[in-house]
Short mmCIF file of C-alpha atoms in Angstrom, two decimals:
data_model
loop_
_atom_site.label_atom_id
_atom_site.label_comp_id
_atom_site.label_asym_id
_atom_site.label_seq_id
_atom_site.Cartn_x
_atom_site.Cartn_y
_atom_site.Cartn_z
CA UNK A 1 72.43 -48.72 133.63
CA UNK A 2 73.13 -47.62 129.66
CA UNK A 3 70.25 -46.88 127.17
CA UNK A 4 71.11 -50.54 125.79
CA UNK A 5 70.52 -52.23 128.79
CA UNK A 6 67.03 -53.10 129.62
CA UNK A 7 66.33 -52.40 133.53
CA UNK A 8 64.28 -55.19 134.51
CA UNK A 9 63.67 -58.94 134.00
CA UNK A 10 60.17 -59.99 132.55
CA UNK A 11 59.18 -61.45 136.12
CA UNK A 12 61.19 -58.22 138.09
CA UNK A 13 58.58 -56.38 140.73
CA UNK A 14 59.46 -53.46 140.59
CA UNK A 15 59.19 -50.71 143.66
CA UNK A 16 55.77 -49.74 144.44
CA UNK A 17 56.40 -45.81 143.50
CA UNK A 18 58.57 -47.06 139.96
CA UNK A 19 55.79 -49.64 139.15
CA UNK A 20 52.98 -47.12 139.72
CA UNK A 21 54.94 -44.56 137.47
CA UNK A 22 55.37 -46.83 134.88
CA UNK A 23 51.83 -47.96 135.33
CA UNK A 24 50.44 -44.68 134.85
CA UNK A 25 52.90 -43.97 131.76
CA UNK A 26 51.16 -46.86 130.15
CA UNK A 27 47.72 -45.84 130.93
CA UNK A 28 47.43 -42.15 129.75
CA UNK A 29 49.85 -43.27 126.04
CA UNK A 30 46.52 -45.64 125.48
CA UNK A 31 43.67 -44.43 127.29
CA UNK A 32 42.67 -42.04 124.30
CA UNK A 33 41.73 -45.36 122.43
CA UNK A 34 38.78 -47.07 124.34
CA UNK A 35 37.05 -42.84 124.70
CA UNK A 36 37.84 -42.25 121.02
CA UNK A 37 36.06 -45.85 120.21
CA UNK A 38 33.05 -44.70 122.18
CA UNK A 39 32.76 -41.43 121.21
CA UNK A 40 33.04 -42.11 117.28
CA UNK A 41 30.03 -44.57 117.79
CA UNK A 42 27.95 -42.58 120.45
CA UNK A 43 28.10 -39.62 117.83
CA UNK A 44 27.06 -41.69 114.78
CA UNK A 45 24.23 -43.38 116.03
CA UNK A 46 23.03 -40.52 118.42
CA UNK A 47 23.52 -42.88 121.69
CA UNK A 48 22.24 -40.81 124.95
CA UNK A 49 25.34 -39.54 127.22
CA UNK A 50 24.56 -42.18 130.03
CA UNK A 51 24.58 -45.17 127.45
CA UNK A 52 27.94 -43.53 126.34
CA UNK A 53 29.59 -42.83 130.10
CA UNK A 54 28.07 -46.60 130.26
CA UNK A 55 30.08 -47.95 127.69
CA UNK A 56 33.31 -46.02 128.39
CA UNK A 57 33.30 -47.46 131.43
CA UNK A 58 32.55 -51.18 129.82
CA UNK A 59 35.30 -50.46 127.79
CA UNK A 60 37.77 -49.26 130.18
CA UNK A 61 37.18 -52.29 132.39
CA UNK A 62 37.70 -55.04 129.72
CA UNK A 63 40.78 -53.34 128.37
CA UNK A 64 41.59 -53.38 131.80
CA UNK A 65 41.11 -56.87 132.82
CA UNK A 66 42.37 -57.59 129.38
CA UNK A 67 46.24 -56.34 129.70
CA UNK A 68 45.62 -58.21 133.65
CA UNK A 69 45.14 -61.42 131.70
CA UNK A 70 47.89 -60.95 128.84
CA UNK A 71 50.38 -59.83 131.18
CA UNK A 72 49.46 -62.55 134.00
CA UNK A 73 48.30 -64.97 131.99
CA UNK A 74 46.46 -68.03 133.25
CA UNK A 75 46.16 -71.42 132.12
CA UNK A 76 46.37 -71.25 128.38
CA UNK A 77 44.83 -67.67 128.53
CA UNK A 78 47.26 -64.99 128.14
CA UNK A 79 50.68 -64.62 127.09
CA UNK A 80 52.26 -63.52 130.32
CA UNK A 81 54.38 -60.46 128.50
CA UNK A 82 53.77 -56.89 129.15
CA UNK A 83 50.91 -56.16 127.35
CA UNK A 84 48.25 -53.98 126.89
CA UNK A 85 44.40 -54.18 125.29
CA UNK A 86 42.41 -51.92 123.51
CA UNK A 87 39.49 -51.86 121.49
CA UNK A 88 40.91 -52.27 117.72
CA UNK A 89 40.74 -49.08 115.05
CA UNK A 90 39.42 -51.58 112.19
CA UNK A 91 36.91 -53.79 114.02
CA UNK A 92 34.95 -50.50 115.59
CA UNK A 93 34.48 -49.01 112.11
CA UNK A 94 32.91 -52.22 111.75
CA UNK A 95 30.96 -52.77 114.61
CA UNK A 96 29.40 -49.44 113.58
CA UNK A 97 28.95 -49.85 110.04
CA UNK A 98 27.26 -53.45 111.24
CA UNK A 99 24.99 -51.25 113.39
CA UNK A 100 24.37 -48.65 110.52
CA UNK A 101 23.15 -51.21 108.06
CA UNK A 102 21.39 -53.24 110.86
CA UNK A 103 21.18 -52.36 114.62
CA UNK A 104 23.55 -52.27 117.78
CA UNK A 105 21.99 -55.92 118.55
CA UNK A 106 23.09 -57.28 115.16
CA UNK A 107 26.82 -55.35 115.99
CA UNK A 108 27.34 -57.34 119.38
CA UNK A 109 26.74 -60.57 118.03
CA UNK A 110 28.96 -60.26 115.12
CA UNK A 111 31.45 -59.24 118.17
CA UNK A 112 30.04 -62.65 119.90
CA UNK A 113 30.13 -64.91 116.95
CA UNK A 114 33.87 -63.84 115.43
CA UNK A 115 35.08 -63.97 119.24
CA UNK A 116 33.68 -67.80 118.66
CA UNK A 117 35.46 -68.20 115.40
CA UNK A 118 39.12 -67.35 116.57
CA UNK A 119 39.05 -70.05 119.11
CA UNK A 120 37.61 -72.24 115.93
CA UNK A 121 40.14 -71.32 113.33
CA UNK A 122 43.55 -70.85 115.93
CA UNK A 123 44.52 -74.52 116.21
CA UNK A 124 44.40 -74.15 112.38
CA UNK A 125 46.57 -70.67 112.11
CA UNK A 126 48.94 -72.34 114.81
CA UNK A 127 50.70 -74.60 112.57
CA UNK A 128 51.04 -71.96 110.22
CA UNK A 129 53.47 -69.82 112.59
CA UNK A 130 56.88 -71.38 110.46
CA UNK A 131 55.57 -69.15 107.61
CA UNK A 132 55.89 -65.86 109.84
CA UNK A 133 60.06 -64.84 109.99
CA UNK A 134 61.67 -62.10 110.84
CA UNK A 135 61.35 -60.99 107.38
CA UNK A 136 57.41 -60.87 107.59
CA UNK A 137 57.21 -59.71 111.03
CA UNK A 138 59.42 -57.20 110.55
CA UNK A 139 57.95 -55.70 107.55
CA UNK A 140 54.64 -56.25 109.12
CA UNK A 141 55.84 -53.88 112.14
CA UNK A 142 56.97 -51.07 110.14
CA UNK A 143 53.34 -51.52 107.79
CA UNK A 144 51.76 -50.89 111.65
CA UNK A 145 54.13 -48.39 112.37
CA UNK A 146 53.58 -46.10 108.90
CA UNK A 147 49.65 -46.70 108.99
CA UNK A 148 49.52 -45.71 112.53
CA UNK A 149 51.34 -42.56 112.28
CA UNK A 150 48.87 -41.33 109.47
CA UNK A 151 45.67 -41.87 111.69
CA UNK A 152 46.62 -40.29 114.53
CA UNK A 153 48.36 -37.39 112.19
CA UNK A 154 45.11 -37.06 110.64
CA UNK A 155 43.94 -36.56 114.15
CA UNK A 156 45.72 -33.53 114.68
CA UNK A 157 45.35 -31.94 111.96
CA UNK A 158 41.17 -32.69 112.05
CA UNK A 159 38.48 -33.45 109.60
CA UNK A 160 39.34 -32.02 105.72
CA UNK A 161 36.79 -29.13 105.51
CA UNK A 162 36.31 -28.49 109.56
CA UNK A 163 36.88 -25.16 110.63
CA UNK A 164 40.05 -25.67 112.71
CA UNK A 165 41.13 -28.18 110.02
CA UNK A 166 45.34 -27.95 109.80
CA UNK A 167 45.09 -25.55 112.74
CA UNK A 168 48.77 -24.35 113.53
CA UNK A 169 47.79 -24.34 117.40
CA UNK A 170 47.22 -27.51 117.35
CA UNK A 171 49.83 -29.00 115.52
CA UNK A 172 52.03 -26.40 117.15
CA UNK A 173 50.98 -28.09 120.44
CA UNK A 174 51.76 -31.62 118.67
CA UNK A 175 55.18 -30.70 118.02
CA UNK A 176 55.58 -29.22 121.25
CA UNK A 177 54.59 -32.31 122.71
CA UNK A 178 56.75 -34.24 120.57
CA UNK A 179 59.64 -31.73 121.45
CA UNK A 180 58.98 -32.24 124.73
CA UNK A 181 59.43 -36.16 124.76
CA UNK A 182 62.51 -36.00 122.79
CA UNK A 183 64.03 -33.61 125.13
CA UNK A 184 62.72 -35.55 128.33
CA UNK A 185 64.94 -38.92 126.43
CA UNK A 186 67.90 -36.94 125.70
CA UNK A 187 68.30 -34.78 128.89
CA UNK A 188 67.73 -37.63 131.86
CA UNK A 189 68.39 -40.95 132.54
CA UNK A 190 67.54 -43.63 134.77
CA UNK A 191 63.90 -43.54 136.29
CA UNK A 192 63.14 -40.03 134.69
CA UNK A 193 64.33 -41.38 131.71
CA UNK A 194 61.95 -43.92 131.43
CA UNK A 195 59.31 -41.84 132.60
CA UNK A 196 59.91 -39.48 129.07
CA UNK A 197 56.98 -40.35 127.39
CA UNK A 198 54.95 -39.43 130.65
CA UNK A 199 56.37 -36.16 131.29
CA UNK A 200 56.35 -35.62 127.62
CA UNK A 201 52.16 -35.76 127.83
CA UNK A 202 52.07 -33.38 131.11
CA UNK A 203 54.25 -31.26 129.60
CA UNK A 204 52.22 -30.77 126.45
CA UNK A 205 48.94 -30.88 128.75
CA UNK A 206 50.29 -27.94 130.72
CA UNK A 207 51.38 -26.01 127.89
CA UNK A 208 48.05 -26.71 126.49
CA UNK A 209 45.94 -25.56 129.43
CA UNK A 210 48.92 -22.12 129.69
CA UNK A 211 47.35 -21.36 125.41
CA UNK A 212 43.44 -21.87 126.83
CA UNK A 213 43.38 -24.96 124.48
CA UNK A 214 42.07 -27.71 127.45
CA UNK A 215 39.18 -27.68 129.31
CA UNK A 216 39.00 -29.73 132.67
CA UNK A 217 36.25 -28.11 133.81
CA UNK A 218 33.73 -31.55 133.25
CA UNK A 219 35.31 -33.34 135.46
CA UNK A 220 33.89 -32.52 138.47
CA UNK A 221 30.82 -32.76 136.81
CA UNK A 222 28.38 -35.98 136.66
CA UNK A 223 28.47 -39.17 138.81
CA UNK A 224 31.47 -40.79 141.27
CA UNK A 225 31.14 -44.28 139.81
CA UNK A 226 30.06 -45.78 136.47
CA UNK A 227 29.27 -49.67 136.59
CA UNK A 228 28.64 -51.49 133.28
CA UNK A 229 25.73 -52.95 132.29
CA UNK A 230 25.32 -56.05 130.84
CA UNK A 231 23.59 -56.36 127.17
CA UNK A 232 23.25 -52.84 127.23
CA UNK A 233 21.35 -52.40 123.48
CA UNK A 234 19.07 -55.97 124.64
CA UNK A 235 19.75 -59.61 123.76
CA UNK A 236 22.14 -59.92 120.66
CA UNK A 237 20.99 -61.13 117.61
CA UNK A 238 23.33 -63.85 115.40
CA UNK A 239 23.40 -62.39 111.28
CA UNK A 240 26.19 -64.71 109.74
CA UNK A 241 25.87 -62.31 106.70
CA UNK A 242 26.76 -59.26 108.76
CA UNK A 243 29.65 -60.79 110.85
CA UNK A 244 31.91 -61.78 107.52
CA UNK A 245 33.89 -58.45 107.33
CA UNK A 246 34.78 -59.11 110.99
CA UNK A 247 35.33 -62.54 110.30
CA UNK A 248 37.78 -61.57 107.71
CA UNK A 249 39.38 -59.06 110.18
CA UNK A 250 39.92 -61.80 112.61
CA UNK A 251 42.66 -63.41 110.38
CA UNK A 252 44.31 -60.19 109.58
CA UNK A 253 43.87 -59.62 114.06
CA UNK A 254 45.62 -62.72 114.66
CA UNK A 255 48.64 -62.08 112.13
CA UNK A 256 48.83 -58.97 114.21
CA UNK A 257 48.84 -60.36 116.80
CA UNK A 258 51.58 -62.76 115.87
CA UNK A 259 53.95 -59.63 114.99
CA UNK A 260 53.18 -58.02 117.88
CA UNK A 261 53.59 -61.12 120.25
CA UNK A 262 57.15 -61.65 118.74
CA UNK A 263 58.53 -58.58 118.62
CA UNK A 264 57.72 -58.66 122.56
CA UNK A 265 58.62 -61.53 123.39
CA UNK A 266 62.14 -61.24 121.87
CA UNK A 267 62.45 -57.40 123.69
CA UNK A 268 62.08 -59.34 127.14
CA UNK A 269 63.95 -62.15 126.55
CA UNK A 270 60.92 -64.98 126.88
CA UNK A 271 62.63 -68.81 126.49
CA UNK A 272 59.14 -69.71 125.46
CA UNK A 273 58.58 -69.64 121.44
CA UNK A 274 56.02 -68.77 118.92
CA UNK A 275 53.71 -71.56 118.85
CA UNK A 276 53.11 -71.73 122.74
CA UNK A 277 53.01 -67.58 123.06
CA UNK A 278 50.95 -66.89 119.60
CA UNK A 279 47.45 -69.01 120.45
CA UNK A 280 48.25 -67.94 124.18
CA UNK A 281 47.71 -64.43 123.20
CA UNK A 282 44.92 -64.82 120.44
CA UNK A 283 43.35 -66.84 122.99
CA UNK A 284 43.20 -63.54 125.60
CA UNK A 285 42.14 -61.59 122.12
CA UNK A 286 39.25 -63.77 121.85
CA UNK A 287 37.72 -64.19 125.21
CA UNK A 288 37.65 -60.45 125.93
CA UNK A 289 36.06 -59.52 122.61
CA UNK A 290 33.54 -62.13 123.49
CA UNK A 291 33.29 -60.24 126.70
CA UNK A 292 32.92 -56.90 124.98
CA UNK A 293 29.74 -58.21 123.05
CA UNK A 294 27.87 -58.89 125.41
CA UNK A 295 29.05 -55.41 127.22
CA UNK A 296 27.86 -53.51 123.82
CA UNK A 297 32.11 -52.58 122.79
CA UNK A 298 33.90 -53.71 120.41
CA UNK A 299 36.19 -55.99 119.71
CA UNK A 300 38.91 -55.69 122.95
CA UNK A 301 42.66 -57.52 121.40
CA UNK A 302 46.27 -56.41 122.07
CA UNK A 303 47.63 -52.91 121.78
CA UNK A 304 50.76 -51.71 119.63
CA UNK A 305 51.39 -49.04 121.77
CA UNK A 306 53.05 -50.63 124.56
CA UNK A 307 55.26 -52.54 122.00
CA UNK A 308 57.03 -49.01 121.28
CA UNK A 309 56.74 -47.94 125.39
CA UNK A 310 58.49 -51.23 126.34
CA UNK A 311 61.15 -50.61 124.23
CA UNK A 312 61.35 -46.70 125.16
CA UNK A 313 61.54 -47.41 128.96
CA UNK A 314 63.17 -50.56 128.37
CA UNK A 315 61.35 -52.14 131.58
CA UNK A 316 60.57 -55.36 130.58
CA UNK A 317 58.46 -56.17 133.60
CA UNK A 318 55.14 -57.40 132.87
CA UNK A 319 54.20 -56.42 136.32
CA UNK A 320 53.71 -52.86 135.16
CA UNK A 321 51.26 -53.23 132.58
CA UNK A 322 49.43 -55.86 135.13
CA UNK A 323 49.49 -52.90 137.19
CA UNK A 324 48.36 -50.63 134.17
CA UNK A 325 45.52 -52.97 133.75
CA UNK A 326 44.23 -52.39 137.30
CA UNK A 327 44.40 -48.89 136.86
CA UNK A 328 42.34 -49.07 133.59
CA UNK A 329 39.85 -51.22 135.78
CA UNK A 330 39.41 -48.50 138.61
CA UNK A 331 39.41 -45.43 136.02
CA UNK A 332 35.88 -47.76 134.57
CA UNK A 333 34.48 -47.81 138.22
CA UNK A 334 35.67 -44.14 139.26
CA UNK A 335 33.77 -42.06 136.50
CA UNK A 336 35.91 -38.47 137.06
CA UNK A 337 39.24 -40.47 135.95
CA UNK A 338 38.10 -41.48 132.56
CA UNK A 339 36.82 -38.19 132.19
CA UNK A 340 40.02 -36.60 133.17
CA UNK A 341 41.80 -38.91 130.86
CA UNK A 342 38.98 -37.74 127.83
CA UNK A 343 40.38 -33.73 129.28
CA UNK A 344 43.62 -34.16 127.34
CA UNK A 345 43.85 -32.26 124.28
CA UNK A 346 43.58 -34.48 120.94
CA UNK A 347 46.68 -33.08 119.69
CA UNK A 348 48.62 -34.08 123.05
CA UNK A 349 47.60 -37.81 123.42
CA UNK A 350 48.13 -38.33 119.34
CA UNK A 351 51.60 -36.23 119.01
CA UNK A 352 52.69 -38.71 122.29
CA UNK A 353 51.10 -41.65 120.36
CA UNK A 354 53.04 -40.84 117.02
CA UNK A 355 56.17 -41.29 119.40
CA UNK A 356 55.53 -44.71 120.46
CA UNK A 357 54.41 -45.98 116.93
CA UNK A 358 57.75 -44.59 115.49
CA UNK A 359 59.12 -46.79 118.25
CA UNK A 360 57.37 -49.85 116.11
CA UNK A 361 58.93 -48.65 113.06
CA UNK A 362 62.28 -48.74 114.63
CA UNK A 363 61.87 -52.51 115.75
CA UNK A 364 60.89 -53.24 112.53
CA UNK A 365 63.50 -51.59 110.86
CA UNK A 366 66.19 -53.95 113.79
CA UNK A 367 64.43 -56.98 112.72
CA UNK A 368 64.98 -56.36 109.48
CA UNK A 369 68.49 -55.26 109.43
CA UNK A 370 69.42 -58.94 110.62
CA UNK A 371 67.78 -60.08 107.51
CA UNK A 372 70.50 -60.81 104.77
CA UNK A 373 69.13 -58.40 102.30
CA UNK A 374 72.02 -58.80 99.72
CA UNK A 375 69.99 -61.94 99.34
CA UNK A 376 68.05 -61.84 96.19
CA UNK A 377 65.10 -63.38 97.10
CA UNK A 378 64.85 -61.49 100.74
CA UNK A 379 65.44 -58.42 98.40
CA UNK A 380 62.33 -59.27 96.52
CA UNK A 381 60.21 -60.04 99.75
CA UNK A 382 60.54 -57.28 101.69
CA UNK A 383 60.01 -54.80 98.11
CA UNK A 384 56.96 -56.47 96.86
CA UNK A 385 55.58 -56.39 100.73
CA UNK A 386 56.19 -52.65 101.19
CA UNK A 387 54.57 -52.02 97.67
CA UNK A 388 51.65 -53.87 98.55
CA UNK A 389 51.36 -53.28 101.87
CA UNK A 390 51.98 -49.09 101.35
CA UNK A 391 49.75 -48.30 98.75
CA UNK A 392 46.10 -48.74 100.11
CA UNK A 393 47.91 -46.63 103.33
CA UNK A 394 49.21 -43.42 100.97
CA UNK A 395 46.62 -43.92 98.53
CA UNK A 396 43.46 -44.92 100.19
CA UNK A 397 40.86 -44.95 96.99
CA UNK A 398 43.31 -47.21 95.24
CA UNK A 399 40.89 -50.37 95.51
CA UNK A 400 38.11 -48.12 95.76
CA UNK A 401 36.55 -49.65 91.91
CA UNK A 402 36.88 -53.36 93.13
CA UNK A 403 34.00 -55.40 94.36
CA UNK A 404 32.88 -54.16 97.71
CA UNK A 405 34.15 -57.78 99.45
CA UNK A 406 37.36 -57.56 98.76
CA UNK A 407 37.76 -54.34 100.43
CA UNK A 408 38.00 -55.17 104.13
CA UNK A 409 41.32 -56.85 102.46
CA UNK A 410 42.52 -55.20 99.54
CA UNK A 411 41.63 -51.32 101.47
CA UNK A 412 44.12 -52.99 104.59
CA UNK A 413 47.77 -52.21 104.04
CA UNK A 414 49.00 -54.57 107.26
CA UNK A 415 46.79 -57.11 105.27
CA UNK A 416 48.09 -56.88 101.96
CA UNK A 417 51.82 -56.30 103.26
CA UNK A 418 51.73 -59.38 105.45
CA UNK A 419 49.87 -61.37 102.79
CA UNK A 420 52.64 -60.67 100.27
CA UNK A 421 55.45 -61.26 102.54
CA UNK A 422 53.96 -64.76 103.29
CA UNK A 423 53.48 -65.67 99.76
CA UNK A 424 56.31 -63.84 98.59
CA UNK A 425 58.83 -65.77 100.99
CA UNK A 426 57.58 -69.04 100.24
CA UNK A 427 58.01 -68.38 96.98
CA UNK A 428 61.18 -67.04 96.81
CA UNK A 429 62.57 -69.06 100.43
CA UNK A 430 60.74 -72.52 100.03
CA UNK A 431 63.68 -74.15 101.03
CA UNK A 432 64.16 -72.52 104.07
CA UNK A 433 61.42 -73.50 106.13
CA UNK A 434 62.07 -75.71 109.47
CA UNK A 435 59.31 -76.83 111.30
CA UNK A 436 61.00 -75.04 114.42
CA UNK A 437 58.57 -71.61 115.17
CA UNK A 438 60.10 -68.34 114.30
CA UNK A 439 61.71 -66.47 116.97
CA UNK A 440 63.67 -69.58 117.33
CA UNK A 441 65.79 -69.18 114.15
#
């Protein structure tokens, strides 16, 4: 098998030892999203350290059953690629400014109500899909790819003003861990090879624990399982008002989603196109954030990460992140897993994270390259995008002076880029549009 050649078909099962490798790989690259979720809210509203073990576990087990139902898919539920779920960066910032300015009730039924409004505003966004082509996705991809790489950068290097803000131990161990992976890629092939991102983690883990900088001493501590409780913070309550800058989100979510269902599906070769995969996978988006309300998380929708781990392994089996999501479903039941999963250092799970995302950039940067950019217009497209879609990422106060409504748009980068590149190619490409979906041209 050469690096080129993917080792699996999208419906291959895989060797129980391979497919439980693979599994795993996918696991630890994401699991530092649903504990970071939890954590930042548990800290800001001062949330007891059962509620919190409570809703790690909540969260673990609907990102788990989540990636189960995207990869398996059932019905029209799920979009039966290799995928994996997470709670979303944007939407918990607002779930907790929601339960700032109101109350953890008022949160979970803006989760509930926008959950309701993507099943109400899909059959609308589904006939819009001709206006999404490699151009936009592409650009949209390398938008996710940049913005991503600054958060979990500015995790490293910590909170401006902390004491160990910039600390050269810990980005030290980041580049190590980066180092690591690279070398892993270059020097071996085959299984090991696609295992490089895996043993890229342990290897920064062990360095980490070697320089005293992890502690896996809680582990052992506290209880063997953690079960979920339903309507953890009491009954929800409905505030239209409250809900809109989730509402808005929800758009931006499923354009997301659209990029990210894409680029997948054309990595693994599915014959099935844009407008049967899209709504299949905004339709899993939806039902397990309506799930997560009423379990007290977030919203739960598709991951990026495994977009850049599918096409670093280049398994394009969506057995293994089936198998991913059962893992994620026994670490919410089996409390010391997700604690030994919150063990590994910040600096090791975001340096292997900054891999993957890169990844994104570079299918972004292949879609794009089969985009005639000599064209004028496509020339014009993909600049305006990047300038819109770039500047509320390196400048963040940018829109700071406009109304406070526009910002959950105008203070979005993958918003703004993808908005432009919509508008931008219709403008310039109006007579280029075929009713046929996307990945089909």
């Amino acid at each position: 098998m050469t690096d080129s050649e993917p080792s699996s078909s999208i419906d291959s099962k895989l060797p129980w030892p391979q497919l439980f490798l693979l599994a795993l790989q996918h696991v630890l690259v994401m699991a530092a999203a649903p504990i970071t979720s939890v954590f930042l809210v548990a800290k800001a509203l001062d949330l007891s350290a059962e509620l919190t073990v409570n809703l790690i576990s909540a969260t673990f087990l609907l990102c788990g059953l989540g990636s189960i139902l995207q990869s398996l898919g059932t019905a029209k539920l799920g979009a039966k690629l290799p995928f994996v779920m997470v709670p979303g960066g944007a939407p918990v910032v607002m779930f907790l400014g929601i339960a700032q300015a109101r109350d953890l009730q008022t949160a979970c039924g803006a989760v509930i109500l926008t959950s309701l409004f993507y099943f109400l505003v899909l059959p609308i966004y589904a006939r819009l899909l001709r206006f999404f082509p490699k151009i936009v996705i592409g650009t949209l991809l390398l938008l996710v790819s940049i913005n991503l790489l600054k958060v979990y950068g500015g995790i490293i290097v910590g909170k401006p003003g902390s004491a160990d803000f910039a600390s050269p131990s810990h980005i030290s161990l980041a580049l190590a861990t980066i180092g690591f992976t690279l070398l892993f890629a270059r020097l071996f092939r085959g299984m090991l090879g696609q295992l490089a991102v895996l043993l890229g983690l342990v290897a920064g883990t062990l360095l980490a624990v070697a320089l005293g900088q992890a502690d896996f001493s809680a582990v052992a501590q506290g209880p063997l399982l953690s079960l979920p409780t339903l309507l953890p913070f009491g009954p929800p309550t409905f505030d239209l008002a409250a809900t809109v800058p989730l509402l808005v989100f929800s758009v931006i979510s499923m354009v997301e989603a659209t990029g990210q269902t894409m680029a997948v599906a054309e990595m693994v070769g599915s014959k099935d196109n844009a407008r049967t995969l899209v709504p299949r996978t905004i339709r899993g988006d939806a039902i397990m954030s309506l799930a997560g309300g009423f379990f007290g998380t977030s919203m739960i929708i598709t991951s990026g990460e495994n977009i850049g781990l599918v096409r670093a392994t280049q398994v394009r089996s969506r057995f293994v992140t089936a198998a991913a999501g059962l893992m994620l479903s026994i670490v919410a039941l089996i409390a010391p897993l997700g604690r030994l999963a919150n063990a590994i250092p910040a600096p090791v799970v975001s340096a292997t994270a900054i891999i993957i995302f890169a990844i994104i950039g570079t299918i972004g940067i292949d879609m794009l390259r089969r985009v005639d950019l000599h064209q004028r217009g496509n020339m014009y497209v993909l600049a305006g995008a990047l300038t819109m879609g770039l500047l509320p990422i390196l400048v963040p106060d940018f829109y700071s002076q406009f109304p406070q409504g526009l910002q959950p748009i105008l203070g979005n980068g993958l918003a703004m880029g993808a908005i432009t590149a919509v508008v931008l190619n219709i403008l310039f490409n109006a007579g280029q549009f075929q009713a046929a979906a996307p990945t089909q041209e």
